[in-house]
Amino acid sequence: MMAGNGAMLIKDGRVIDPGRNIDGVMDVLVKDGVISAVGPGIKEKAEKIVNVRGLVVAPGFVDMHVHLREPGQEGKETIATGTRAAAMGGVTSLACMPNTVPPLDTVAMIVYLLSRVAADAVVRVYPIGCLSQERKGEQMADLAGLLEAGAVAFSDDGDTLMNSLVAKRAMMNLAELGAPYIEHAEDAHLLDGGAMHDGLVSLRLGLPGRSTLAEDVIVSRDLLLAGATGARLHIAHLTAPASIDMIRQSRARGVKVTCEATPHHLALTDAAVGEYDTMAKVNPPLRDEACRRALVAAVKEGVVDVIASDHAPHGELDKDVEFVQAASGVVGLETMLPICLDVLVAQGGLSLAALVRLLSTAPAGILGLNAGTIAPGSQADLAVFDPKAEWTLDARKLTSKSKNTPFNGRRMTGKVVHTLVGGRFVVRDGALEQG
Amino acid sequence: MAVTETVADLPGTPVTGLAKKDLLDMESLSKEEIKLILDTADSLKDVARHPIKKVPTLRGRTVVNLFYEVSTRTRTSFELAAARLSADVVNINVATSSVAKGETLLDTARTLEAMSVDFIVMRHSCSGAPHILARNLDASVINAGDGWHEHPTQALLDLYTVRDKLGSIEGKTITLIGDLKHSRVARSNLIGFKKMGARVRFCGPPTLLSDGFRDLGAEVFHELKPALDGADIVYILRLQFERHRQGLLPSVKYYTRHYGVTAERVKWAKPGALIMHPGPMNRGVEIAPDVADGPQSVIVEQVFNGVAVRMAVLYLLEVRRAKGER
């Protein structure tokens, strides 16, 4: 190793740090895995200089909605493969959903997961704990214990907590503990066995539909409960226009509510189902064009706080079956940035800084993570990307163990070049570092 | 001699086949293809009247009837159609309950492929199931009804029957009555009759007939009288009693009172309007017995024509297959 101070100078990139209103060409100095200085023309000697002229240097992305599938469904994804997929997408911190097998509903499971993370993960992983024991929606989980063990938020994601009393009690306790309650908002009964959005395409294909009402009913219930309990409510994968309106109104009244949108709901509609393409099957479903536009508008307006991938890997066995029986979910970690650059920035007119806030600063704030900023003293977690690089997605080449993307073959603009976690390259020049 | 003549020798039978390998839905058939099938059925209809009801067109070919849902009428009709074309026919009845736990559809498909099957006639409770087979197999897949989606040969035999009885389809008005939402027959007929230039009306309670069908080309009615006014064809769908249990009907009696077709109500349609039903009927529920058996009813003809139409479909798919082999 070369003699020197161990510092690395990331030179001449367009540095975007939304939390501090920074957006300009400057240098970033990293020492001992921590940001040491940010500014134009840093003169301090560094052992290593990385020239990133023409690239954007952003705080590493924080994906607060990821299914790593470990333990229990390692055929779909593992901590090793899922975190590498995350790194390829510029994600340096992720929160993993607890609907594993068995679920993350006990202290022992959280401790076990974190031991697996310590062994196999290449990015930071923060577990989300279950709201209810065994995700059954009946008995509340040991929320305080899970929190102490390392859970950063709570959710029965994949299912809605249907029992309103259990939901209310969980919110009361989480208000006391100060951790967010994350809802997968789809009323289980109103879904009525639906397999896709209840609209013209489902009518034509003769498939049972999932109505936006199923989302609206739960969002309205949760907003009332959050208002009454003082809990911090976070609505996962928002899709329904009426829910957007209710969130806007409740927030104005002081309800502590945040929400997220996924890239697939922002980019695609139910038309993607085409002739029963199960790659476009996801919960909540891809909606119609009016809903999609309303969601994009809600992001631009600021009603939507966060972009999260809801990365949900499924294998061929789960997808290559009858549409109604196929598993729901899409992988998204590796396509989140280019899809957002297309739909929100190129088409939507959003600034790059606003996008970085949605992808990094805002989710880090909601989960209370030491992430989402390039302020001196913070961890050197960085996503360095080329906003103009053009490429075509080949699903087979995804790093994720599963290839269930609805974007296969799509032309993409924008690619992650380097991903650094704690000042170490995990992705360099668009490829994973070995070891 | 009837036994040795080939279909191509039959007068008026064209030698061009269908554009696609499979018959999955009416949506993917062009108007010309629909006409071709109906014309071919015309030529083949006579086979049923021959003393020996067979032509050798599909000799050496294998047709598998793969039924994941119980069906007597459609399966028998396809079986007779294949037999009259001299194909070897195998019936596979898979209980619906074994779908979830048993072999996957794709494995079933690969098994059949390995046995060199030429045609698969498939019924399945899941919309889109035949599409999976069609995508993965060289065999021609014929959809004999998938979930709520489509039942193309039913629509074709209905079109055939109407053309046979009324001389033409274009400009006619057909009113389909009942549970449109859950009906594959309704969807296929909507597309088929629209393509052939007819007006299609849907009539049923709002719980079983959403306004969205307007965007798919149907005129939507919730009252029977205006729906039947001026109709050339009164098409009555079977009512599933479970719709009441699901809370989609106040009661079955209520349905009969508002939407049941009686002799009195038939008069609301054009004089001599055709009465059709895809079967099996709930007599006294969606259709009064005297309407089912009355002079305007062509329900028995529908069944009779079904065999010729299915022969035509098999034949025209075979023409395409034979071309591919050359």
mmCIF file of C-alpha atoms in Angstrom, chain A residues 192 198 200 202-209 275-278 317 320-325, chain B residues 25 27 99 105-106 124 126-129 131-132 135 146 148-149 187 210 212-213 215-216:
data_model
loop_
_atom_site.group_PDB
_atom_site.id
_atom_site.type_symbol
_atom_site.label_atom_id
_atom_site.label_comp_id
_atom_site.label_asym_id
_atom_site.label_seq_id
_atom_site.Cartn_x
_atom_site.Cartn_y
_atom_site.Cartn_z
ATOM 1 C CA ASP A 192 -62.186 -9.698 -3.372
ATOM 2 C CA ASP A 198 -59.894 -3.090 -11.314
ATOM 3 C CA LEU A 200 -60.763 -1.601 -18.312
ATOM 4 C CA SER A 202 -59.056 -6.346 -16.071
ATOM 5 C CA LEU A 203 -62.534 -6.171 -17.601
ATOM 6 C CA ARG A 204 -61.166 -7.054 -21.021
ATOM 7 C CA LEU A 205 -58.928 -9.854 -19.755
ATOM 8 C CA GLY A 206 -61.634 -11.267 -17.508
ATOM 9 C CA LEU A 207 -59.415 -11.007 -14.444
ATOM 10 C CA PRO A 208 -60.773 -10.145 -11.002
ATOM 11 C CA GLY A 209 -59.816 -6.590 -10.056
ATOM 12 C CA GLU A 275 -51.697 -10.675 -22.519
ATOM 13 C CA TYR A 276 -51.449 -11.949 -18.953
ATOM 14 C CA ASP A 277 -47.806 -10.994 -18.367
ATOM 15 C CA THR A 278 -47.179 -11.991 -14.769
ATOM 16 C CA LEU A 317 -41.646 -21.098 -10.562
ATOM 17 C CA ASP A 320 -44.564 -18.885 -14.878
ATOM 18 C CA VAL A 321 -48.051 -19.978 -13.846
ATOM 19 C CA GLU A 322 -51.667 -18.900 -14.310
ATOM 20 C CA PHE A 323 -51.972 -15.137 -13.777
ATOM 21 C CA VAL A 324 -54.347 -15.411 -10.835
ATOM 22 C CA GLN A 325 -51.999 -17.862 -9.107
ATOM 23 C CA ASP B 25 -59.791 -15.451 -28.255
ATOM 24 C CA GLU B 27 -59.960 -10.500 -30.068
ATOM 25 C CA VAL B 99 -54.537 -27.439 -9.953
ATOM 26 C CA LEU B 105 -49.533 -26.034 -16.091
ATOM 27 C CA LEU B 106 -46.188 -25.696 -17.808
ATOM 28 C CA HIS B 124 -59.460 -23.675 -17.360
ATOM 29 C CA CYS B 126 -58.068 -19.093 -14.731
ATOM 30 C CA SER B 127 -58.284 -16.364 -17.352
ATOM 31 C CA GLY B 128 -55.203 -16.491 -19.557
ATOM 32 C CA ALA B 129 -54.280 -20.117 -18.780
ATOM 33 C CA HIS B 131 -52.095 -18.354 -23.317
ATOM 34 C CA ILE B 132 -49.375 -19.916 -21.148
ATOM 35 C CA ARG B 135 -46.609 -19.483 -25.650
ATOM 36 C CA ASP B 146 -60.768 -19.550 -19.715
ATOM 37 C CA TRP B 148 -64.190 -14.953 -17.197
ATOM 38 C CA HIS B 149 -62.120 -14.121 -20.250
ATOM 39 C CA ARG B 187 -66.935 -11.142 -23.767
ATOM 40 C CA SER B 210 -70.217 -2.549 -14.913
ATOM 41 C CA GLY B 212 -66.786 -0.162 -18.106
ATOM 42 C CA PHE B 213 -68.244 -2.471 -20.761
ATOM 43 C CA ASP B 215 -65.621 1.365 -23.270
ATOM 44 C CA LEU B 216 -65.321 -2.143 -24.686
#
